[in-house]
Coordinates of N, CA, C and O in Angstrom, one line a residue:
M1 N 0.8 -1.2 0.0 CA 0.0 0.0 0.0 C 0.9 1.2 0.0 O 1.8 1.3 0.8
T2 N 0.6 2.2 -0.9 CA 1.3 3.4 -1.0 C 0.9 4.4 0.1 O -0.2 4.6 0.3
P3 N 1.9 4.9 0.9 CA 1.6 5.8 2.0 C 1.0 7.1 1.4 O 1.3 7.5 0.3
A4 N 0.1 7.7 2.2 CA -0.5 9.0 1.8 C 0.6 10.1 1.8 O 1.6 10.0 2.6
L5 N 0.5 11.1 0.9 CA 1.4 12.2 0.8 C 1.1 13.3 1.8 O 0.0 13.5 2.1
E6 N 2.1 13.9 2.3 CA 1.9 15.1 3.1 C 2.5 16.3 2.5 O 3.6 16.2 1.9
P7 N 1.9 17.5 2.4 CA 0.6 17.7 2.9 C -0.4 17.2 1.9 O -0.1 17.0 0.7
Q8 N -1.6 16.9 2.3 CA -2.7 16.4 1.4 C -3.1 17.5 0.5 O -3.3 18.6 0.8
V9 N -3.4 17.1 -0.8 CA -4.0 18.0 -1.8 C -5.5 17.9 -1.6 O -6.1 16.8 -1.4
K10 N -6.2 19.0 -1.5 CA -7.7 19.0 -1.4 C -8.3 18.9 -2.8 O -8.3 19.9 -3.5
F11 N -8.7 17.7 -3.2 CA -9.3 17.5 -4.5 C -10.8 17.9 -4.4 O -11.5 17.4 -3.5
D12 N -11.3 18.7 -5.3 CA -12.7 19.1 -5.3 C -13.2 19.0 -6.8 O -12.7 19.7 -7.7
A13 N -14.2 18.1 -7.0 CA -14.7 17.9 -8.3 C -15.2 19.2 -9.0 O -15.1 19.3 -10.2
H14 N -15.6 20.2 -8.3 CA -16.0 21.4 -8.8 C -14.9 22.3 -9.3 O -15.1 23.3 -10.1
K15 N -13.6 22.0 -9.0 CA -12.5 22.7 -9.4 C -11.7 22.0 -10.5 O -10.7 22.6 -11.0
F16 N -12.1 20.8 -11.0 CA -11.4 20.2 -12.0 C -11.5 21.0 -13.3 O -12.6 21.6 -13.6
A17 N -10.5 21.0 -14.1 CA -10.4 21.7 -15.3 C -11.3 20.9 -16.3 O -10.9 19.8 -16.7
H18 N -12.4 21.5 -16.7 CA -13.3 20.8 -17.6 C -13.2 21.2 -19.1 O -13.7 20.6 -20.0
S19 N -12.5 22.3 -19.3 CA -12.4 22.9 -20.6 C -11.1 22.4 -21.3 O -10.0 22.6 -20.7
P20 N -11.1 21.9 -22.5 CA -9.9 21.6 -23.2 C -9.0 22.8 -23.4 O -7.8 22.7 -23.4
Q21 N -9.6 24.0 -23.5 CA -8.8 25.2 -23.7 C -8.0 25.5 -22.4 O -6.8 25.9 -22.5
T22 N -8.5 25.2 -21.3 CA -7.8 25.4 -20.0 C -6.6 24.4 -19.9 O -5.5 24.8 -19.6
I23 N -6.9 23.2 -20.4 CA -5.8 22.2 -20.3 C -4.7 22.5 -21.4 O -3.5 22.4 -21.1
V24 N -5.1 23.0 -22.6 CA -4.2 23.4 -23.6 C -3.3 24.5 -23.1 O -2.1 24.5 -23.2
G25 N -3.9 25.5 -22.4 CA -3.1 26.6 -21.8 C -2.1 26.1 -20.8 O -0.9 26.5 -20.8
F26 N -2.5 25.1 -20.0 CA -1.6 24.6 -19.0 C -0.4 23.8 -19.7 O 0.7 24.0 -19.3
V27 N -0.8 23.0 -20.7 CA 0.3 22.3 -21.4 C 1.3 23.2 -22.1 O 2.5 23.0 -22.1
K28 N 0.8 24.3 -22.7 CA 1.7 25.3 -23.3 C 2.7 25.9 -22.3 O 3.8 26.3 -22.7
Q29 N 2.3 25.9 -21.0 CA 3.2 26.4 -20.0 C 4.3 25.4 -19.7 O 5.4 25.7 -19.3
L30 N 4.0 24.1 -20.0 CA 5.0 23.1 -19.7 C 6.0 22.9 -20.9 O 7.1 22.5 -20.6
T31 N 5.6 23.2 -22.1 CA 6.5 23.0 -23.2 C 6.3 24.0 -24.3 O 5.1 24.5 -24.5
A32 N 7.3 24.4 -25.0 CA 7.2 25.5 -26.0 C 6.8 24.9 -27.3 O 6.1 25.6 -28.1
E33 N 7.2 23.7 -27.7 CA 6.9 23.2 -29.0 C 6.2 21.8 -28.9 O 6.7 21.0 -28.2
P34 N 5.1 21.6 -29.7 CA 4.5 20.3 -29.7 C 5.3 19.2 -30.4 O 6.1 19.5 -31.2
A35 N 5.1 18.0 -29.9 CA 5.8 16.9 -30.6 C 5.1 16.7 -32.0 O 3.9 17.1 -32.2
I36 N 5.8 16.1 -32.9 CA 5.2 15.9 -34.2 C 4.2 14.7 -34.1 O 4.6 13.6 -33.7
E37 N 2.9 15.0 -34.3 CA 1.9 14.0 -34.1 C 0.8 14.1 -35.2 O 0.7 15.1 -35.9
R38 N 0.1 13.1 -35.4 CA -1.0 13.0 -36.3 C -2.3 12.9 -35.6 O -3.3 12.5 -36.2
R39 N -2.3 13.1 -34.3 CA -3.5 13.0 -33.5 C -4.3 14.3 -33.6 O -3.8 15.4 -34.0
E40 N -5.6 14.3 -33.1 CA -6.4 15.5 -33.1 C -5.8 16.6 -32.2 O -5.9 17.8 -32.6
A41 N -5.2 16.2 -31.1 CA -4.5 17.1 -30.2 C -3.1 16.7 -30.1 O -2.8 15.5 -29.8
P42 N -2.2 17.6 -30.2 CA -0.7 17.3 -30.1 C -0.5 16.7 -28.7 O -1.1 17.1 -27.7
R43 N 0.4 15.7 -28.6 CA 0.8 15.1 -27.4 C 2.2 15.6 -27.0 O 3.0 15.6 -27.9
Y44 N 2.3 15.9 -25.7 CA 3.6 16.4 -25.3 C 4.2 15.4 -24.3 O 3.6 15.0 -23.3
S45 N 5.5 15.0 -24.6 CA 6.2 14.2 -23.7 C 6.8 15.0 -22.6 O 7.4 16.0 -22.8
V46 N 6.5 14.6 -21.3 CA 6.9 15.4 -20.2 C 7.3 14.4 -19.1 O 6.9 13.2 -19.2
T47 N 8.1 14.8 -18.2 CA 8.4 14.0 -17.0 C 8.1 15.0 -15.8 O 8.8 15.9 -15.5
L48 N 6.9 14.8 -15.2 CA 6.4 15.7 -14.3 C 5.8 15.0 -13.1 O 4.9 14.2 -13.2
P49 N 6.3 15.1 -11.9 CA 5.7 14.5 -10.7 C 4.4 15.1 -10.4 O 4.2 16.3 -10.6
A50 N 3.4 14.3 -9.9 CA 2.1 14.8 -9.7 C 1.5 14.0 -8.5 O 2.0 12.9 -8.2
T51 N 0.4 14.5 -8.0 CA -0.4 13.8 -7.0 C -1.7 13.3 -7.6 O -2.3 14.1 -8.3
A52 N -2.1 12.1 -7.2 CA -3.4 11.6 -7.8 C -4.2 11.0 -6.7 O -3.7 10.7 -5.6
V53 N -5.5 10.8 -7.0 CA -6.4 10.1 -6.0 C -7.5 9.4 -6.9 O -7.9 9.9 -7.9
A54 N -7.9 8.2 -6.5 CA -9.0 7.5 -7.1 C -10.3 8.3 -6.9 O -10.5 8.9 -5.8
L55 N -11.2 8.3 -7.8 CA -12.5 8.9 -7.7 C -13.7 7.9 -7.9 O -13.6 7.0 -8.6
D56 N -14.8 8.3 -7.2 CA -16.0 7.5 -7.4 C -16.7 7.9 -8.7 O -16.3 8.8 -9.4
E57 N -17.9 7.4 -8.9 CA -18.7 7.7 -10.1 C -19.1 9.1 -10.2 O -19.4 9.7 -11.2
R58 N -19.2 9.8 -9.0 CA -19.6 11.2 -9.0 C -18.3 12.1 -8.9 O -18.4 13.3 -8.6
L59 N -17.2 11.5 -9.2 CA -15.9 12.3 -9.2 C -15.5 12.8 -7.8 O -14.9 13.8 -7.7
R60 N -15.9 12.0 -6.8 CA -15.4 12.4 -5.4 C -14.3 11.5 -5.0 O -14.3 10.3 -5.3
P61 N -13.3 12.1 -4.3 CA -12.1 11.3 -3.9 C -12.4 10.1 -3.0 O -13.3 10.3 -2.2
I62 N -11.8 9.0 -3.3 CA -11.9 7.8 -2.5 C -10.5 7.2 -2.3 O -9.8 7.2 -3.3
G63 N -10.2 6.8 -1.2 CA -8.9 6.2 -0.9 C -7.8 7.2 -0.7 O -8.0 8.4 -0.8
P64 N -6.6 6.7 -0.5 CA -5.5 7.6 -0.2 C -4.9 8.2 -1.5 O -5.1 7.6 -2.6
Q65 N -4.3 9.3 -1.4 CA -3.6 10.0 -2.5 C -2.3 9.2 -2.8 O -1.8 8.5 -1.9
F66 N -1.8 9.3 -4.0 CA -0.6 8.6 -4.4 C 0.2 9.4 -5.4 O -0.4 10.3 -6.1
S67 N 1.5 9.2 -5.4 CA 2.4 9.9 -6.3 C 2.4 9.2 -7.7 O 2.4 8.0 -7.8
V68 N 2.4 10.0 -8.8 CA 2.5 9.5 -10.1 C 3.5 10.4 -10.9 O 3.9 11.5 -10.4
V69 N 3.9 10.0 -12.0 CA 4.8 10.8 -12.9 C 4.0 10.9 -14.2 O 3.6 9.8 -14.8
V70 N 3.8 12.1 -14.7 CA 3.1 12.3 -16.0 C 4.1 11.9 -17.1 O 5.3 12.4 -17.1
R71 N 3.7 11.0 -18.0 CA 4.5 10.6 -19.1 C 4.3 11.4 -20.3 O 5.2 11.8 -21.0
N72 N 3.0 11.6 -20.6 CA 2.7 12.6 -21.7 C 1.3 13.1 -21.5 O 0.5 12.6 -20.7
I73 N 1.0 14.2 -22.2 CA -0.2 14.9 -22.0 C -0.7 15.6 -23.2 O 0.2 16.0 -24.0
S74 N -2.0 15.7 -23.5 CA -2.5 16.4 -24.6 C -3.8 17.2 -24.1 O -4.1 17.0 -22.9
A75 N -4.4 17.9 -24.9 CA -5.7 18.5 -24.5 C -6.8 17.5 -24.3 O -7.8 17.9 -23.6
R76 N -6.6 16.3 -24.7 CA -7.6 15.3 -24.6 C -7.4 14.2 -23.5 O -8.3 13.6 -23.1
G77 N -6.1 14.0 -23.1 CA -5.9 13.0 -22.2 C -4.5 13.0 -21.6 O -3.7 13.9 -21.9
I78 N -4.2 12.0 -20.8 CA -2.9 12.0 -20.1 C -2.5 10.5 -19.9 O -3.3 9.6 -19.8
S79 N -1.1 10.3 -19.8 CA -0.5 9.1 -19.5 C 0.3 9.2 -18.3 O 1.2 10.1 -18.2
L80 N 0.1 8.4 -17.3 CA 0.8 8.5 -16.0 C 1.6 7.2 -15.8 O 1.2 6.1 -16.3
L81 N 2.6 7.3 -14.9 CA 3.3 6.1 -14.5 C 3.2 6.0 -12.9 O 3.2 7.1 -12.3
H82 N 3.0 4.8 -12.4 CA 2.8 4.6 -11.0 C 3.4 3.2 -10.7 O 3.6 2.4 -11.5
S83 N 3.7 3.1 -9.4 CA 4.4 1.8 -9.0 C 3.5 0.6 -8.9 O 4.0 -0.5 -8.8
S84 N 2.2 0.8 -8.9 CA 1.2 -0.3 -8.8 C 0.0 0.1 -9.7 O -0.2 1.2 -10.0
P85 N -0.8 -1.0 -10.1 CA -2.0 -0.7 -10.9 C -3.1 0.0 -10.1 O -3.1 0.0 -8.8
V86 N -3.9 0.7 -10.8 CA -5.1 1.3 -10.1 C -6.3 0.6 -10.6 O -6.4 0.0 -11.7
H87 N -7.3 0.5 -9.7 CA -8.5 -0.3 -10.1 C -9.8 0.6 -10.2 O -10.9 0.1 -10.5
A88 N -9.6 1.9 -10.0 CA -10.7 2.9 -10.1 C -11.0 3.2 -11.6 O -10.1 3.1 -12.4
E89 N -12.2 3.5 -11.9 CA -12.6 3.9 -13.3 C -12.2 5.4 -13.6 O -12.0 5.7 -14.7
H90 N -12.0 6.2 -12.5 CA -11.6 7.6 -12.7 C -10.6 7.9 -11.6 O -10.6 7.4 -10.5
I91 N -9.7 8.8 -12.0 CA -8.7 9.4 -11.0 C -8.6 10.9 -11.3 O -8.8 11.4 -12.4
A92 N -8.2 11.6 -10.2 CA -7.9 13.0 -10.3 C -6.4 13.2 -10.2 O -5.8 12.4 -9.4
V93 N -5.9 14.2 -10.9 CA -4.5 14.4 -10.8 C -4.3 15.9 -10.6 O -5.0 16.7 -11.3
E94 N -3.4 16.3 -9.7 CA -3.0 17.7 -9.6 C -1.7 17.9 -10.2 O -0.7 17.2 -9.8
L95 N -1.6 18.8 -11.2 CA -0.4 19.0 -12.0 C 0.1 20.4 -11.6 O -0.7 21.3 -11.3
A96 N 1.4 20.7 -11.7 CA 2.0 22.0 -11.4 C 3.1 22.3 -12.4 O 3.9 21.4 -12.7
T97 N 3.2 23.5 -12.9 CA 4.3 23.9 -13.7 C 5.5 24.2 -12.8 O 5.3 24.4 -11.6
P98 N 6.7 24.3 -13.4 CA 7.8 24.7 -12.5 C 7.6 26.1 -11.9 O 8.1 26.4 -10.8
A99 N 6.8 26.9 -12.5 CA 6.5 28.3 -11.9 C 5.5 28.2 -10.8 O 5.2 29.2 -10.2
G100 N 4.9 27.0 -10.6 CA 3.9 26.9 -9.5 C 2.5 27.0 -9.9 O 1.6 26.9 -9.0
H101 N 2.1 27.2 -11.2 CA 0.7 27.2 -11.6 C 0.2 25.8 -11.5 O 0.8 24.9 -12.0
K102 N -0.9 25.6 -10.8 CA -1.5 24.3 -10.5 C -2.8 24.2 -11.3 O -3.6 25.1 -11.5
I103 N -3.1 22.9 -11.6 CA -4.4 22.6 -12.3 C -4.8 21.2 -11.8 O -3.9 20.4 -11.6
Q104 N -6.1 21.0 -11.6 CA -6.6 19.7 -11.2 C -7.4 19.2 -12.4 O -8.2 19.9 -12.9
V105 N -7.2 17.9 -12.8 CA -8.0 17.3 -13.9 C -8.5 16.0 -13.4 O -7.9 15.3 -12.5
A106 N -9.6 15.6 -14.0 CA -10.2 14.2 -13.8 C -10.0 13.5 -15.1 O -10.2 14.0 -16.1
M107 N -9.7 12.2 -14.9 CA -9.5 11.4 -16.1 C -10.2 10.0 -16.0 O -10.4 9.6 -14.9
E108 N -10.6 9.5 -17.1 CA -11.2 8.2 -17.1 C -10.0 7.2 -17.4 O -9.2 7.4 -18.3
V109 N -9.9 6.2 -16.6 CA -8.9 5.2 -16.8 C -9.3 4.2 -17.9 O -10.2 3.4 -17.7
S110 N -8.7 4.4 -19.1 CA -9.1 3.5 -20.2 C -8.0 2.4 -20.4 O -8.2 1.4 -21.0
R111 N -6.8 2.6 -19.7 CA -5.7 1.7 -19.9 C -4.9 1.7 -18.6 O -4.5 2.7 -18.1
C112 N -4.6 0.5 -18.1 CA -3.7 0.4 -17.0 C -2.9 -0.9 -17.2 O -3.5 -2.0 -17.0
H113 N -1.7 -0.8 -17.6 CA -0.9 -2.1 -17.8 C 0.5 -1.9 -17.4 O 1.0 -0.7 -17.3
Q114 N 1.2 -3.0 -17.2 CA 2.6 -2.9 -16.7 C 3.5 -2.5 -17.8 O 3.4 -3.0 -18.9
M115 N 4.4 -1.6 -17.5 CA 5.5 -1.2 -18.4 C 6.8 -1.3 -17.6 O 7.1 -0.4 -16.8
G116 N 7.5 -2.5 -17.7 CA 8.7 -2.7 -16.9 C 8.3 -2.7 -15.4 O 7.4 -3.4 -15.0
P117 N 9.0 -1.9 -14.6 CA 8.7 -2.0 -13.2 C 7.6 -1.1 -12.7 O 7.2 -1.1 -11.6
C118 N 7.0 -0.4 -13.7 CA 5.9 0.6 -13.4 C 4.6 0.1 -14.1 O 4.6 -0.8 -14.9
Y119 N 3.6 0.9 -13.8 CA 2.3 0.7 -14.5 C 1.9 2.0 -15.2 O 2.0 3.1 -14.6
E120 N 1.5 1.9 -16.5 CA 1.0 3.0 -17.2 C -0.5 3.1 -17.0 O -1.2 2.1 -17.1
I121 N -0.9 4.3 -16.6 CA -2.3 4.6 -16.4 C -2.7 5.7 -17.3 O -2.1 6.8 -17.2
A122 N -3.6 5.4 -18.3 CA -3.8 6.4 -19.3 C -5.3 6.5 -19.6 O -6.0 5.5 -19.4
G123 N -5.7 7.6 -20.2 CA -7.0 7.8 -20.6 C -7.4 9.2 -20.9 O -6.6 10.2 -20.6
P124 N -8.6 9.5 -21.3 CA -9.0 10.8 -21.7 C -9.5 11.6 -20.4 O -9.8 11.0 -19.4
F125 N -9.4 12.9 -20.5 CA -9.9 13.8 -19.5 C -11.4 13.7 -19.5 O -12.0 13.5 -20.5
V126 N -12.0 13.8 -18.3 CA -13.4 13.9 -18.1 C -13.9 15.3 -18.2 O -13.5 16.2 -17.5
H127 N -14.7 15.6 -19.2 CA -15.3 16.9 -19.5 C -16.8 16.8 -19.3 O -17.5 16.7 -20.3
R128 N -17.2 16.9 -18.1 CA -18.7 16.8 -17.9 C -19.0 17.6 -16.6 O -18.2 17.9 -15.8
T129 N -20.2 18.0 -16.6 CA -20.7 18.8 -15.4 C -20.8 17.9 -14.2 O -21.3 16.8 -14.3
V130 N -20.3 18.4 -13.1 CA -20.4 17.7 -11.8 C -21.6 18.1 -11.1 O -21.8 19.3 -10.9
N131 N -22.5 17.2 -10.7 CA -23.7 17.5 -9.9 C -23.5 17.4 -8.5 O -22.8 16.5 -8.0

């Protein structure tokens, strides 16, 4: 079991970035030039430590927070690396630029598989109204 991080990040479903434009703006702060891609949204390779937490179906945090490393990110989704698999359908991630600008995003876990000693957790961002 991964120990909880200190200090705890307060995840709030009402604060998740739901707009692709918000996420694009954040990604532009991380990198100056997009990778050459043929996807709808350019994907950026990054190595960025982040904090994550599993979410329930109403996008409320469940379980302890855990550390991840962002592997790549686009306006549509994200790929993370973690030391163990996740079993939740959704997770929240708090990202921060080197300048300290923070953003919280919710993602649907569409893929979780072992990559060497780590697990890749990847999927699209959740862009829906939270009730």
